[in-house]
Each structure stands twice: as structure tokens, then as C-alpha cells.
Tab-separated table of C-alpha atoms and ligand atoms in Angstrom:
chain	number	residue	atom	x	y	z
A	1	MET	CA	7.269	9.449	-41.736
A	2	PRO	CA	7.516	8.504	-38.112
A	3	ALA	CA	5.933	6.183	-35.607
A	4	ILE	CA	5.662	8.101	-32.356
A	5	VAL	CA	4.944	6.654	-28.941
A	6	LEU	CA	3.387	8.914	-26.342
A	7	VAL	CA	3.489	7.829	-22.703
A	8	GLY	CA	2.874	9.244	-19.240
A	9	ALA	CA	6.083	9.724	-17.236
A	10	GLN	CA	4.576	9.645	-13.737
A	11	TRP	CA	1.425	8.058	-12.263
A	12	GLY	CA	-1.026	9.161	-14.934
A	13	ASP	CA	-3.147	12.197	-15.748
A	14	GLU	CA	-0.130	14.159	-16.971
A	15	GLY	CA	-2.189	15.805	-19.704
A	16	LYS	CA	-1.240	13.844	-22.803
A	17	GLY	CA	-3.927	15.728	-24.715
A	18	LYS	CA	-1.567	18.701	-25.090
A	19	ALA	CA	0.943	16.588	-27.010
A	20	THR	CA	-1.770	14.885	-29.066
A	21	ASP	CA	-3.182	18.273	-30.011
A	22	LEU	CA	0.222	19.559	-31.091
A	23	LEU	CA	0.850	16.576	-33.313
A	24	GLY	CA	-2.708	16.989	-34.569
A	25	SER	CA	-2.812	17.275	-38.293
A	26	SER	CA	0.502	15.443	-38.828
A	27	VAL	CA	-0.946	12.162	-37.562
A	28	ASP	CA	-2.806	9.625	-39.720
A	29	TYR	CA	-3.435	6.902	-37.111
A	30	VAL	CA	-3.944	7.156	-33.352
A	31	VAL	CA	-3.397	3.772	-31.730
A	32	LYS	CA	-4.446	2.802	-28.228
A	33	PHE	CA	-2.228	-0.115	-27.216
A	34	ASN	CA	-2.905	-0.800	-23.517
A	35	GLY	CA	-5.492	-0.434	-20.796
A	36	GLY	CA	-9.206	0.004	-21.332
A	37	ASN	CA	-11.870	2.302	-19.993
A	38	ASN	CA	-9.797	2.987	-16.869
A	39	ALA	CA	-8.273	5.908	-18.741
A	40	GLY	CA	-9.969	9.256	-18.940
A	41	HIS	CA	-9.292	12.272	-21.022
A	42	THR	CA	-11.343	15.333	-21.638
A	43	VAL	CA	-11.025	16.718	-25.130
A	44	VAL	CA	-12.331	20.149	-25.968
A	45	ILE	CA	-13.096	20.849	-29.596
A	46	GLY	CA	-14.607	24.238	-30.289
A	47	ASP	CA	-17.240	24.750	-27.608
A	48	GLU	CA	-17.803	21.046	-27.138
A	49	LYS	CA	-16.288	19.034	-24.294
A	50	TYR	CA	-15.906	15.267	-24.694
A	51	ALA	CA	-14.973	12.835	-21.924
A	52	LEU	CA	-13.465	9.700	-23.429
A	53	HIS	CA	-12.437	6.625	-21.468
A	54	LEU	CA	-11.970	3.857	-23.975
A	55	LEU	CA	-11.893	5.450	-27.407
A	56	PRO	CA	-8.560	6.857	-28.613
A	57	SER	CA	-8.583	10.660	-28.745
A	58	GLY	CA	-8.028	10.478	-32.508
A	59	ILE	CA	-11.703	9.548	-32.916
A	60	LEU	CA	-12.538	13.256	-32.813
A	61	SER	CA	-10.128	14.346	-35.537
A	62	PRO	CA	-11.498	14.081	-39.045
A	63	GLY	CA	-9.059	12.210	-41.279
A	64	VAL	CA	-7.451	10.266	-38.430
A	65	VAL	CA	-7.909	6.503	-38.224
A	66	PRO	CA	-8.430	5.574	-34.552
A	67	VAL	CA	-7.286	2.075	-33.625
A	68	ILE	CA	-7.987	-0.054	-30.562
A	69	ALA	CA	-5.097	-2.499	-30.824
A	70	ASN	CA	-4.608	-6.007	-29.468
A	71	GLY	CA	-3.108	-4.865	-26.146
A	72	VAL	CA	-6.331	-3.168	-25.057
A	73	VAL	CA	-9.106	-4.749	-22.989
A	74	VAL	CA	-12.457	-3.730	-24.431
A	75	ASP	CA	-15.721	-3.320	-22.568
A	76	ILE	CA	-18.000	-3.468	-25.591
A	77	GLU	CA	-20.959	-1.912	-23.819
A	78	VAL	CA	-18.793	1.092	-22.955
A	79	LEU	CA	-17.402	1.181	-26.482
A	80	PHE	CA	-20.903	1.497	-27.922
A	81	GLN	CA	-21.976	4.037	-25.299
A	82	GLU	CA	-19.019	6.278	-26.135
A	83	LEU	CA	-19.650	5.870	-29.850
A	84	ASP	CA	-23.348	6.730	-29.384
A	85	ALA	CA	-22.488	9.827	-27.358
A	86	ILE	CA	-20.108	11.280	-29.908
A	87	GLU	CA	-22.135	10.200	-32.940
A	88	ALA	CA	-25.088	12.082	-31.426
A	89	ARG	CA	-22.920	15.201	-31.640
A	90	GLY	CA	-22.245	14.607	-35.297
A	91	VAL	CA	-18.785	13.019	-35.085
A	92	ASP	CA	-18.033	10.510	-37.847
A	93	THR	CA	-16.771	7.324	-36.170
A	94	SER	CA	-16.742	5.102	-39.224
A	95	LYS	CA	-12.957	4.829	-39.415
A	96	LEU	CA	-12.577	3.143	-36.015
A	97	ARG	CA	-10.767	-0.185	-36.049
A	98	VAL	CA	-10.747	-2.755	-33.269
A	99	SER	CA	-8.219	-5.585	-33.187
A	100	ALA	CA	-9.641	-9.103	-33.524
A	101	ASN	CA	-7.106	-10.092	-30.841
A	102	ALA	CA	-8.087	-7.526	-28.211
A	103	HIS	CA	-9.559	-9.065	-25.067
A	104	VAL	CA	-13.084	-8.402	-23.877
A	105	ILE	CA	-14.124	-7.148	-20.428
A	106	THR	CA	-17.309	-8.878	-19.325
A	107	GLN	CA	-19.662	-8.455	-16.420
A	108	TYR	CA	-17.750	-11.054	-14.383
A	109	HIS	CA	-14.515	-9.073	-14.719
A	110	ARG	CA	-16.211	-5.947	-13.396
A	111	THR	CA	-17.776	-7.890	-10.524
A	112	LEU	CA	-14.478	-9.542	-9.613
A	113	ASP	CA	-12.628	-6.226	-9.709
A	114	ARG	CA	-14.984	-4.748	-7.149
A	115	VAL	CA	-15.323	-7.718	-4.811
A	116	SER	CA	-11.616	-8.516	-4.784
A	117	GLU	CA	-10.767	-4.898	-3.937
A	118	ARG	CA	-13.197	-4.998	-1.055
A	119	PHE	CA	-11.675	-8.287	0.072
A	120	LEU	CA	-8.175	-6.746	0.144
A	121	GLY	CA	-9.316	-4.258	2.802
A	122	LYS	CA	-6.373	-2.100	3.853
A	123	ARG	CA	-4.176	-3.571	1.126
A	124	GLN	CA	-6.522	-2.482	-1.638
A	125	ILE	CA	-5.073	-1.031	-4.831
A	126	GLY	CA	-7.748	1.568	-5.426
A	127	THR	CA	-8.554	0.323	-8.926
A	128	THR	CA	-11.030	2.113	-11.144
A	129	GLY	CA	-13.399	-0.851	-10.714
A	130	ARG	CA	-13.802	-1.279	-14.461
A	131	GLY	CA	-12.701	-4.934	-14.612
A	132	ILE	CA	-9.308	-4.129	-16.111
A	133	GLY	CA	-7.158	-6.311	-13.823
A	134	PRO	CA	-9.390	-9.416	-13.967
A	135	ALA	CA	-9.614	-9.195	-17.785
A	136	TYR	CA	-5.816	-9.043	-18.115
A	137	ALA	CA	-5.501	-11.842	-15.548
A	138	ASP	CA	-7.701	-14.035	-17.756
A	139	LYS	CA	-5.596	-13.126	-20.778
A	140	ILE	CA	-2.417	-14.267	-19.021
A	141	ASN	CA	-4.172	-17.328	-17.603
A	142	ARG	CA	-5.292	-18.173	-21.150
A	143	VAL	CA	-8.970	-18.156	-20.260
A	144	GLY	CA	-9.767	-14.751	-21.778
A	145	ILE	CA	-12.403	-13.948	-24.378
A	146	ARG	CA	-11.101	-12.181	-27.471
A	147	VAL	CA	-13.054	-9.950	-29.814
A	148	GLN	CA	-12.824	-12.602	-32.557
A	149	ASP	CA	-14.490	-15.190	-30.286
A	150	LEU	CA	-17.747	-13.268	-30.491
A	151	PHE	CA	-18.157	-14.377	-34.083
A	152	ASP	CA	-18.172	-18.096	-33.292
A	153	GLU	CA	-21.004	-18.924	-30.922
A	154	ASN	CA	-19.743	-22.423	-30.070
A	155	ILE	CA	-16.267	-21.273	-29.206
A	156	LEU	CA	-17.646	-18.323	-27.269
A	157	ARG	CA	-19.912	-20.554	-25.190
A	158	GLN	CA	-17.087	-22.994	-24.411
A	159	LYS	CA	-14.757	-20.194	-23.396
A	160	VAL	CA	-17.276	-18.381	-21.207
A	161	GLU	CA	-18.276	-21.635	-19.505
A	162	GLY	CA	-14.611	-22.496	-18.963
A	163	ALA	CA	-13.843	-19.091	-17.500
A	164	LEU	CA	-16.846	-19.130	-15.184
A	165	GLU	CA	-16.307	-22.624	-13.835
A	166	GLN	CA	-13.577	-21.433	-11.477
A	167	LYS	CA	-14.864	-17.910	-11.019
A	168	ASN	CA	-18.277	-19.004	-9.825
A	169	GLN	CA	-16.615	-21.113	-7.138
A	170	LEU	CA	-14.722	-18.030	-6.046
A	171	LEU	CA	-17.745	-15.764	-6.191
A	172	VAL	CA	-19.987	-18.096	-4.222
A	173	LYS	CA	-17.596	-19.703	-1.749
A	174	LEU	CA	-15.104	-16.948	-1.088
A	175	TYR	CA	-16.889	-13.719	-1.841
A	176	ASN	CA	-20.405	-14.764	-0.863
A	177	ARG	CA	-21.957	-13.576	-4.120
A	178	ARG	CA	-24.362	-15.236	-6.510
A	179	ALA	CA	-22.988	-17.375	-9.322
A	180	ILE	CA	-23.044	-15.862	-12.815
A	181	ASP	CA	-24.998	-17.711	-15.494
A	182	PRO	CA	-22.780	-18.322	-18.572
A	183	ASP	CA	-25.824	-18.030	-20.862
A	184	GLU	CA	-26.452	-14.494	-19.654
A	185	ILE	CA	-22.905	-13.512	-20.593
A	186	VAL	CA	-22.993	-15.284	-23.957
A	187	ASP	CA	-26.342	-13.689	-24.874
A	188	GLU	CA	-25.072	-10.255	-23.990
A	189	LEU	CA	-21.867	-10.667	-25.993
A	190	LEU	CA	-23.735	-12.083	-28.995
A	191	SER	CA	-26.053	-9.088	-28.991
A	192	TYR	CA	-23.037	-6.922	-29.901
A	193	THR	CA	-21.811	-8.856	-32.911
A	194	ASP	CA	-23.729	-7.101	-35.720
A	195	ARG	CA	-22.530	-3.684	-34.714
A	196	LEU	CA	-19.035	-4.868	-33.872
A	197	ARG	CA	-18.303	-6.873	-37.025
A	198	PRO	CA	-17.468	-4.004	-39.396
A	199	LEU	CA	-15.059	-2.507	-36.849
A	200	VAL	CA	-12.947	-5.640	-36.424
A	201	HIS	CA	-9.659	-5.800	-38.334
A	202	ASP	CA	-6.203	-7.318	-38.393
A	203	THR	CA	-4.848	-4.102	-36.946
A	204	SER	CA	-1.210	-5.255	-36.769
A	205	LEU	CA	-1.227	-5.850	-40.520
A	206	GLU	CA	-2.944	-2.544	-41.242
A	207	LEU	CA	-0.605	-0.529	-39.039
A	208	ASN	CA	2.470	-2.040	-40.659
A	209	GLN	CA	1.029	-1.410	-44.100
A	210	ALA	CA	0.300	2.175	-43.086
A	211	LEU	CA	3.950	2.622	-42.064
A	212	ASP	CA	5.056	1.098	-45.382
A	213	ALA	CA	2.876	3.661	-47.123
A	214	GLY	CA	4.623	6.512	-45.273
A	215	LYS	CA	1.818	7.329	-42.843
A	216	THR	CA	2.423	8.807	-39.383
A	217	LEU	CA	1.267	6.721	-36.428
A	218	LEU	CA	0.791	7.955	-32.892
A	219	PHE	CA	0.724	5.258	-30.218
A	220	GLU	CA	-1.083	6.731	-27.246
A	221	GLY	CA	-0.302	5.009	-23.944
A	222	GLY	CA	-3.003	4.832	-21.285
A	223	GLN	CA	-2.033	5.284	-17.601
A	224	ALA	CA	1.711	5.860	-17.135
A	225	THR	CA	5.215	4.560	-16.485
A	226	MET	CA	4.912	4.245	-12.704
A	227	LEU	CA	1.652	2.291	-13.130
A	228	ASP	CA	3.307	-0.253	-15.467
A	229	VAL	CA	2.840	-3.823	-14.242
A	230	ASP	CA	6.569	-4.532	-14.793
A	231	HIS	CA	8.226	-1.181	-14.209
A	232	GLY	CA	5.826	0.612	-11.879
A	233	THR	CA	5.213	0.519	-8.154
A	234	TYR	CA	3.971	-3.073	-8.149
A	235	PRO	CA	1.466	-4.178	-6.871
A	236	PHE	CA	0.004	-0.656	-6.894
A	237	VAL	CA	-0.120	-0.564	-10.667
A	238	THR	CA	-2.474	-1.220	-13.518
A	239	SER	CA	-2.354	-4.643	-15.176
A	240	SER	CA	-0.811	-3.645	-18.511
A	241	ASN	CA	2.393	-2.140	-19.934
A	242	PRO	CA	1.904	1.591	-20.482
A	243	THR	CA	5.663	1.996	-21.167
A	244	SER	CA	6.932	2.360	-24.719
A	245	GLY	CA	7.698	-1.351	-25.146
A	246	GLY	CA	3.989	-1.967	-24.614
A	247	ALA	CA	3.306	-0.042	-27.801
A	248	CYS	CA	5.039	-2.836	-29.733
A	249	THR	CA	3.557	-5.878	-28.010
A	250	GLY	CA	0.242	-4.111	-27.726
A	251	SER	CA	-0.020	-3.378	-31.436
A	252	GLY	CA	2.130	-5.804	-33.407
A	253	VAL	CA	4.445	-3.067	-34.683
A	254	ALA	CA	8.121	-3.909	-34.140
A	255	PRO	CA	10.532	-1.820	-31.997
A	256	ASN	CA	12.754	-0.934	-34.960
A	257	ARG	CA	9.853	0.908	-36.556
A	258	ILE	CA	9.452	3.346	-33.644
A	259	ASP	CA	11.122	6.717	-34.249
A	260	ARG	CA	10.281	8.887	-31.273
A	261	VAL	CA	9.160	8.402	-27.688
A	262	ILE	CA	7.479	11.366	-26.055
A	263	ALA	CA	6.821	11.327	-22.322
A	264	VAL	CA	4.445	13.740	-20.663
A	265	ALA	CA	5.289	14.906	-17.140
A	266	LYS	CA	3.458	17.415	-14.990
A	267	ALA	CA	5.493	20.231	-13.417
A	268	TYR	CA	4.481	18.556	-10.137
A	269	VAL	CA	3.172	15.023	-9.527
A	270	THR	CA	-0.247	13.465	-8.898
A	271	ARG	CA	-1.439	9.970	-8.221
A	272	VAL	CA	-4.861	8.303	-7.833
A	273	GLY	CA	-5.262	5.122	-5.843
A	274	SER	CA	-2.882	3.573	-3.342
A	275	GLY	CA	0.867	3.040	-3.399
A	276	PRO	CA	4.139	4.800	-2.663
A	277	PHE	CA	4.585	8.429	-3.671
A	278	PRO	CA	7.705	9.903	-2.028
A	279	THR	CA	7.032	13.594	-2.744
A	280	GLU	CA	3.379	13.469	-1.664
A	281	LEU	CA	2.151	16.512	0.250
A	282	PHE	CA	-0.270	16.328	3.149
A	283	ASP	CA	-0.313	20.014	3.980
A	284	GLU	CA	-1.862	23.120	2.459
A	285	SER	CA	0.645	23.090	-0.434
A	286	GLY	CA	-0.856	19.760	-1.529
A	287	GLU	CA	-4.347	21.216	-1.297
A	288	TYR	CA	-3.165	24.263	-3.248
A	289	LEU	CA	-1.861	22.089	-6.099
A	290	ARG	CA	-5.090	20.038	-6.113
A	291	LYS	CA	-7.327	23.122	-6.265
A	292	THR	CA	-5.203	25.172	-8.647
A	293	GLY	CA	-4.506	22.233	-10.955
A	294	PHE	CA	-8.124	20.847	-10.815
A	295	GLU	CA	-6.741	17.511	-9.745
A	296	PHE	CA	-9.840	15.311	-9.685
A	297	GLY	CA	-10.124	12.090	-11.718
A	298	VAL	CA	-11.972	12.155	-15.064
A	299	THR	CA	-12.980	8.500	-14.733
A	300	THR	CA	-13.818	8.219	-11.038
A	301	GLY	CA	-13.979	11.851	-9.815
A	302	ARG	CA	-11.592	10.946	-6.999
A	303	PRO	CA	-9.404	13.757	-5.628
A	304	ARG	CA	-5.835	13.108	-6.756
A	305	ARG	CA	-2.918	12.890	-4.354
A	306	THR	CA	-0.471	15.699	-5.085
A	307	GLY	CA	3.251	16.303	-4.577
A	308	TRP	CA	6.354	18.085	-5.854
A	309	TYR	CA	8.188	17.218	-9.040
A	310	ASP	CA	10.261	14.096	-8.616
A	311	SER	CA	13.247	14.050	-10.945
A	312	LEU	CA	14.059	10.431	-10.064
A	313	VAL	CA	10.689	9.412	-11.480
A	314	SER	CA	11.311	11.393	-14.679
A	315	ARG	CA	14.851	10.018	-15.062
A	316	TYR	CA	13.471	6.544	-14.586
A	317	ALA	CA	10.776	7.199	-17.193
A	318	ALA	CA	13.440	8.507	-19.582
A	319	ARG	CA	15.404	5.287	-19.117
A	320	VAL	CA	12.691	2.634	-19.336
A	321	ASN	CA	10.860	4.309	-22.212
A	322	GLY	CA	13.848	5.623	-24.198
A	323	VAL	CA	12.348	9.095	-24.065
A	324	THR	CA	13.439	11.451	-26.856
A	325	ASP	CA	11.286	14.403	-25.746
A	326	PHE	CA	9.452	15.470	-22.630
A	327	VAL	CA	6.282	17.512	-22.642
A	328	LEU	CA	6.095	19.384	-19.331
A	329	THR	CA	2.507	20.288	-18.487
A	330	LYS	CA	0.773	22.610	-16.026
A	331	LEU	CA	3.755	24.868	-15.378
A	332	ASP	CA	1.280	27.696	-14.678
A	333	VAL	CA	-0.034	25.855	-11.593
A	334	LEU	CA	3.276	26.639	-9.865
A	335	THR	CA	2.915	30.400	-10.398
A	336	GLY	CA	2.963	32.240	-7.073
A	337	ILE	CA	4.928	29.628	-5.129
A	338	GLU	CA	7.932	31.356	-3.622
A	339	LYS	CA	10.393	28.478	-3.513
A	340	ILE	CA	9.646	25.378	-5.562
A	341	PRO	CA	10.973	22.094	-4.202
A	342	VAL	CA	12.162	19.395	-6.644
A	343	ALA	CA	13.210	15.945	-5.452
A	344	VAL	CA	16.764	15.240	-6.650
A	345	ALA	CA	17.464	12.109	-4.575
A	346	TYR	CA	15.903	9.980	-1.822
A	347	ASP	CA	16.955	9.232	1.672
A	348	VAL	CA	16.129	5.682	2.714
A	349	ASP	CA	16.948	5.108	6.370
A	350	GLY	CA	20.101	7.202	6.097
A	351	GLN	CA	21.217	5.904	2.694
A	352	ARG	CA	21.134	8.221	-0.341
A	353	PHE	CA	19.545	6.967	-3.560
A	354	ASP	CA	20.096	8.885	-6.795
A	355	GLU	CA	17.898	6.500	-8.774
A	356	ILE	CA	14.571	4.804	-7.990
A	357	PRO	CA	15.319	1.976	-5.532
A	358	VAL	CA	14.643	-1.427	-7.062
A	359	ASN	CA	13.473	-2.797	-3.720
A	360	GLN	CA	9.807	-2.145	-2.996
A	361	SER	CA	10.167	-1.464	0.707
A	362	ASP	CA	13.028	0.971	0.080
A	363	PHE	CA	10.733	2.877	-2.253
A	364	HIS	CA	7.992	2.866	0.380
A	365	HIS	CA	10.399	4.352	2.918
A	366	ALA	CA	12.003	6.864	0.550
A	367	LYS	CA	12.068	10.445	1.818
A	368	PRO	CA	12.716	13.053	-0.853
A	369	ILE	CA	15.873	15.160	-0.736
A	370	TYR	CA	14.831	18.494	-2.198
A	371	GLU	CA	16.535	21.281	-4.047
A	372	TYR	CA	14.633	24.548	-3.996
A	373	PHE	CA	14.229	26.760	-7.032
A	374	PRO	CA	13.074	30.389	-6.915
A	375	GLY	CA	9.499	30.813	-8.134
A	376	TRP	CA	7.773	33.532	-10.156
A	377	SER	CA	4.583	35.483	-9.657
A	378	GLU	CA	3.857	36.772	-13.169
A	379	ASP	CA	0.944	35.278	-15.126
A	380	ILE	CA	2.626	32.931	-17.606
A	381	THR	CA	-0.468	31.622	-19.388
A	382	THR	CA	-0.179	33.983	-22.330
A	383	ALA	CA	3.482	33.202	-23.131
A	384	ARG	CA	3.876	31.515	-26.502
A	385	SER	CA	7.651	31.265	-26.610
A	386	PHE	CA	10.219	30.159	-24.045
A	387	GLU	CA	11.780	33.621	-24.056
A	388	GLU	CA	8.488	35.173	-22.924
A	389	LEU	CA	8.587	33.222	-19.647
A	390	PRO	CA	9.964	34.945	-16.540
A	391	ALA	CA	13.651	34.151	-15.928
A	392	ASN	CA	12.859	31.994	-12.879
A	393	ALA	CA	10.327	29.900	-14.817
A	394	ARG	CA	12.894	29.353	-17.575
A	395	ALA	CA	15.518	28.401	-15.001
A	396	TYR	CA	13.079	25.964	-13.342
A	397	VAL	CA	12.425	24.247	-16.685
A	398	GLU	CA	16.142	24.151	-17.526
A	399	HIS	CA	16.939	22.564	-14.165
A	400	LEU	CA	14.242	19.940	-14.649
A	401	GLU	CA	15.655	19.233	-18.090
A	402	GLU	CA	19.127	18.657	-16.647
A	403	LEU	CA	17.739	16.390	-13.948
A	404	SER	CA	15.273	14.425	-16.057
A	405	GLY	CA	17.400	12.804	-18.736
A	406	ALA	CA	15.865	14.161	-21.953
A	407	ARG	CA	15.096	17.516	-23.490
A	408	ILE	CA	11.864	19.311	-22.575
A	409	SER	CA	10.495	20.115	-26.011
A	410	VAL	CA	7.067	21.411	-25.109
A	411	ILE	CA	5.675	23.259	-22.106
A	412	GLY	CA	2.008	23.463	-21.203
A	413	ASN	CA	1.339	26.807	-19.508
A	414	GLY	CA	-2.432	27.002	-19.135
A	415	PRO	CA	-5.673	25.054	-19.469
A	416	GLY	CA	-6.484	26.323	-22.960
A	417	ARG	CA	-5.574	24.260	-25.992
A	418	ASP	CA	-3.328	26.998	-27.293
A	419	SER	CA	-1.521	27.561	-23.967
A	420	VAL	CA	1.558	25.785	-25.124
A	421	ILE	CA	5.185	26.651	-25.792
A	422	GLU	CA	6.978	24.611	-28.414
A	423	ARG	CA	10.765	24.663	-27.993
A	424	HIS	CA	11.507	21.794	-30.388
A	425	SER	CA	9.315	19.949	-32.863
A	426	LEU	CA	7.912	16.689	-31.501
A	427	LEU	CA	8.142	15.155	-34.948
A	428	HIS	CA	11.820	15.655	-35.742
A	429	ASP	CA	15.264	15.866	-34.101
B	1	IMP	P1	-6.954	-0.323	-12.676
B	1	IMP	O1	-6.226	0.140	-13.902
B	1	IMP	O2	-8.414	0.052	-12.685
B	1	IMP	O3	-6.726	-1.772	-12.383
B	1	IMP	O4	-6.333	0.468	-11.421
B	1	IMP	C1	-5.001	0.241	-10.991
B	1	IMP	C2	-4.331	1.521	-10.535
B	1	IMP	O5	-4.101	2.357	-11.677
B	1	IMP	C3	-5.171	2.375	-9.581
B	1	IMP	O6	-4.300	2.996	-8.657
B	1	IMP	C4	-5.814	3.407	-10.492
B	1	IMP	O7	-6.147	4.577	-9.782
B	1	IMP	C5	-4.686	3.640	-11.470
B	1	IMP	N1	-5.159	4.131	-12.770
B	1	IMP	C6	-5.765	3.437	-13.750
B	1	IMP	N2	-6.031	4.213	-14.804
B	1	IMP	C7	-5.557	5.441	-14.513
B	1	IMP	C8	-5.508	6.691	-15.231
B	1	IMP	O8	-5.932	6.830	-16.383
B	1	IMP	N3	-4.935	7.717	-14.554
B	1	IMP	C9	-4.417	7.597	-13.313
B	1	IMP	N4	-4.434	6.465	-12.628
B	1	IMP	C10	-4.996	5.395	-13.209
């Protein structure tokens, strides 16, 4: 039975839910391995709509064990709020496991996220303001607070005091804010311990034991490849590794146990926040994609930047993630466009690039070189097999497949859960 990693191929919001839904009943564990409550997915079950930011989507599927692994940064207040909201609707959340090694987002991380963004002015990253970056920074600086620290008051107090010593200097002297009282933070964190204790596990051990027992694990990446702190458009990235390697470091499951890597790509591209985006549209086509595709953030409500499909981005995602299968979502949004542009290379000051330029300023200056594919006008949302798609839609998908470096196994062709075309199983070769 396989371990499957699911990642975003572009800049996020590709619609991973479609792939999760398809794998549905085959999965025993859904593991979140990076990020925190900066993510956002809407899950519709029956008539009920759930917006989740921190909890893995598996929390809503009976029988699935949802896991928040060590690579995640956890805002415990948000965790409890999300649990309360879904418990109130009768969802059983008792199987949730949280890694003892996951780091905790505190009030000072949220404050620092917001004030440091403001301080950056024009250079700001456009973060979600949830404290993600500062919490990961503390982890790397070895002054973070881990979930397990909450169960030892002395250690917790020492660590919070240590972390705040420098931060209060920054807050007061640089950012002109009031200092944060360590006792306030410690008291808040201690107030969570009773409810948190039963959720805390050695999740690396459990996940490996689950694999030994033949269970199927789905590692669900937050954000996406181009937002990866190592492989994305640094510094306009999130502070974790949403690429497939992150599934291993972020969970304590080794690379040789991973069987499949599924990347989700939209049939066009969107991005929230700042940073380079070569195929971005500033005209009415961009507005059309935004309106037709409902491209507004689940977490922040921000309108998303929109642009044409960029095959260099997908090829890059295929390479750095070791993608075995692509899920191409929102194909229906392109219905009615006469000629569909797809970026096949970049022009950087007269030089052609067939792959993503490694140099940041080259990427900033990249102008897409487009190929144009004939569109279709038929409603495609009811198609349930590849053959039912109009010839031009099939040709578009086949061209993307050739350009993107891995097979396109699944196509999303409408907002409904069942608007999906499965060309190959996501579970097997
Ligand atoms: P942070 O993750 O809040 O630090 O934000 C860093 C960058 O990642 C910003 O450009 C955010 O807009 C972007 N980002 C974070 N989470 C998501 C997501 O789930 N979808 C799309 N973009 C995201």
C-alpha cells in the first residue's frame, strides 16, 4: 500500500481538494507536513461547506486519521477554533494527532509578521499575517516553542523568556510597539494543555508503523512548489518546504517509503501576494479568469493575480518534486476562449530560456514566449471521460502533458465534486 505525496505545482490554490476527494476512501492517514493556518481549503460534504486553514482535510472523512506532523507550525487557538466549529456540526475529531515536535505560533509571531511586513513597505511579501514566517524563523534560530514544551512549565517559561528577550527589543526600539509580557504568553499556552494533551503523539513513529501495517498515507502539502523557501521565488515565498522532500523532513517518513508524487496544476496560473509571475495578465483576460474561476483567497479574501498556463513552472515542479502524476484543475474556466496562450519558454533581455532561470533577476525580467492553442466553446462540465471532451480541449491537455514533464492523470472540469475525469489511477502505475 502506498505513501502518496500531494503538492501544488504553481503558486498555490491549485485545487488539491479534487485529488484528495478522488483518493478518498483508499486513504487511511492524511498528513499535513508543512505550513500552518496560512493554507485555506473549502471542503463541501453533502450540503455543508467547511473552510479549513490548519486542520488536514482528512479530518472530515470518517475512518481517516488526520495528522499534524512535525513540519507544521501550529497556532493552538486556531486549532481549537477549527475543531470547535466542525465538532458543532457533528464531525468526530477524536482521531486527530499532533506531533510533539511541531512548533507553536504565539501572539508574538503574529505581531512580528504584521509589523515586519509593514516595515518592508514596497518590498513587502504579502504574507497571510498569521505568524508563519516568524515561527519558522524561531525554529531555525533554535528559539522556537514546540508542542511538547507546553507540558513542562519551567522549560516553557525559560523558552518564552529567551525568545522574547530579543524580540521585545525589536518591538520597542525598531517597530515602536509595546513589549510583550512573557507571563501573558506562558499563561495562554498553559491554558491549552488539558485539551491538547490527548492529541499529542510521536507521529513519526506512528506513521512508520502504519506503513509497516500496509496502510495508505496521503501527505498533503500546503502552499506550493513556487512558494517553497528553497525552490520557489525567494524571497517571495512561504517559510517552509511545500515540495515533496518536505513531506519526509516534515513527517519523519523516509524518502524510500514514498511511492507516488502527485502535483496539482491549474489550467491557468494564479498567485496571491508579491513576487515574479511571468505570465501574469493585467488586461480583461486576467479579470475574466479571476471572475470565471472565482479566484479570491480562502484565507485572506484577497483577489488572486491571474495568468496563462506556464509550462516552465510545471516542468520545474515535475523535476523538483519527482512528479509521477499531474492533476489539471479548472479546465472548464478556459471554455469560450478562442485561442489559449501557453508559455513554452521565456525571453530575458533577448536570451531564450527553456527552463526557469536560476537567477532571481532573470526570473523577474522573464517575458513569456507563447504558443497558442485553439479553444472550445462547448460546455465541458458534464464530461466524465477524456473522450467526451471536445477535440480542442483534448489537444490542449495533450500539449500541456508533453510540455509539463509528467502524465496528466486527472482533469478537473467543473466546481462540483464529481466534475472530474480520471484518465489513470492516482494510486497505481
Ligand atoms: P506566509 O506563508 O503567510 O508567510 O506568506 C508568504 C507568501 O505565501 C505570500 O505571498 C502568501 O500569499 C503566500 N501563501 C501562503 N499560503 C498560501 C496558500 O495557501 N495559497 C496561496 N498562497 C499562499
